CSV table of C-alpha atoms in Angstrom, one decimal:
chain,number,residue,atom,x,y,z
A,15,MET,CA,-35.3,130.9,37.8
A,16,SER,CA,-32.7,131.1,35.4
A,17,HIS,CA,-31.5,127.8,36.2
A,18,LEU,CA,-34.7,126.3,34.1
A,19,ASN,CA,-32.6,127.0,31.2
A,20,ASN,CA,-30.4,124.1,32.0
A,21,ILE,CA,-33.5,121.6,31.7
A,22,LYS,CA,-32.8,119.5,28.4
A,23,PRO,CA,-35.9,117.5,27.2
A,24,SER,CA,-35.0,114.2,25.4
A,25,GLY,CA,-37.3,111.4,24.4
A,26,GLY,CA,-39.7,111.2,27.1
A,27,LYS,CA,-37.0,112.1,29.6
A,28,CYS,CA,-35.8,115.3,30.9
A,29,SER,CA,-32.1,115.8,32.3
A,30,LEU,CA,-31.5,118.9,34.4
A,31,ILE,CA,-28.1,120.3,35.1
A,32,PRO,CA,-28.4,122.5,38.6
A,33,SER,CA,-25.4,124.7,39.3
A,34,THR,CA,-23.2,124.5,42.4
A,35,LEU,CA,-24.9,127.3,44.0
A,36,ILE,CA,-28.3,125.3,44.0
A,37,ILE,CA,-26.7,122.3,45.2
A,38,LYS,CA,-25.3,124.0,48.2
A,39,SER,CA,-28.6,125.8,49.0
A,40,ASN,CA,-30.5,122.5,49.7
A,41,SER,CA,-32.6,122.9,46.5
A,42,PHE,CA,-31.3,119.4,45.5
A,43,SER,CA,-34.0,117.9,47.7
A,44,ALA,CA,-36.6,119.9,46.1
A,45,TYR,CA,-35.5,118.7,42.5
A,46,GLU,CA,-35.6,114.8,44.2
A,47,LYS,CA,-39.4,115.9,45.5
A,48,ALA,CA,-40.3,117.0,42.0
A,49,GLY,CA,-39.3,113.7,40.7
A,50,PHE,CA,-35.7,114.3,39.2
A,51,ARG,CA,-33.0,111.7,40.3
A,52,TYR,CA,-29.4,111.9,40.5
A,53,LEU,CA,-27.8,110.3,37.7
A,54,LYS,CA,-24.1,111.5,37.7
A,55,THR,CA,-21.5,114.2,38.4
A,56,VAL,CA,-19.3,115.5,35.7
A,57,GLN,CA,-16.3,118.0,35.7
A,58,VAL,CA,-16.4,120.3,32.7
A,59,THR,CA,-13.4,121.5,31.2
A,60,GLY,CA,-12.6,125.0,32.4
A,61,GLU,CA,-15.0,125.3,35.0
A,62,ASP,CA,-14.0,125.2,38.7
A,63,GLU,CA,-17.1,123.2,40.2
A,64,PRO,CA,-18.4,120.0,38.9
A,65,GLU,CA,-22.0,119.8,37.4
A,66,TYR,CA,-24.5,117.4,38.6
A,67,ILE,CA,-26.7,115.7,36.3
A,68,MET,CA,-30.4,115.0,37.3
A,69,ARG,CA,-33.2,113.4,35.2
A,70,VAL,CA,-36.9,113.0,35.4
A,71,GLY,CA,-39.4,110.9,33.3
A,72,LYS,CA,-39.5,107.2,32.0
A,73,GLU,CA,-36.5,105.4,33.4
A,74,ALA,CA,-35.2,108.3,35.1
A,75,ALA,CA,-32.4,106.4,36.9
A,76,THR,CA,-31.1,105.1,33.4
């Protein structure tokens, strides 16, 4: 469960940055079932794969 280290709480909201491995293993839908919503995809300098930002909490989609 090391991916839980990527959860970032902030003002009633919580953002999650799942790894590409999680996305490819269909865990993405498990996060959605838990209330996380896809926010955006970002490319991190020096990383080969993009990062997927998900958020849960009040106004999860904003």
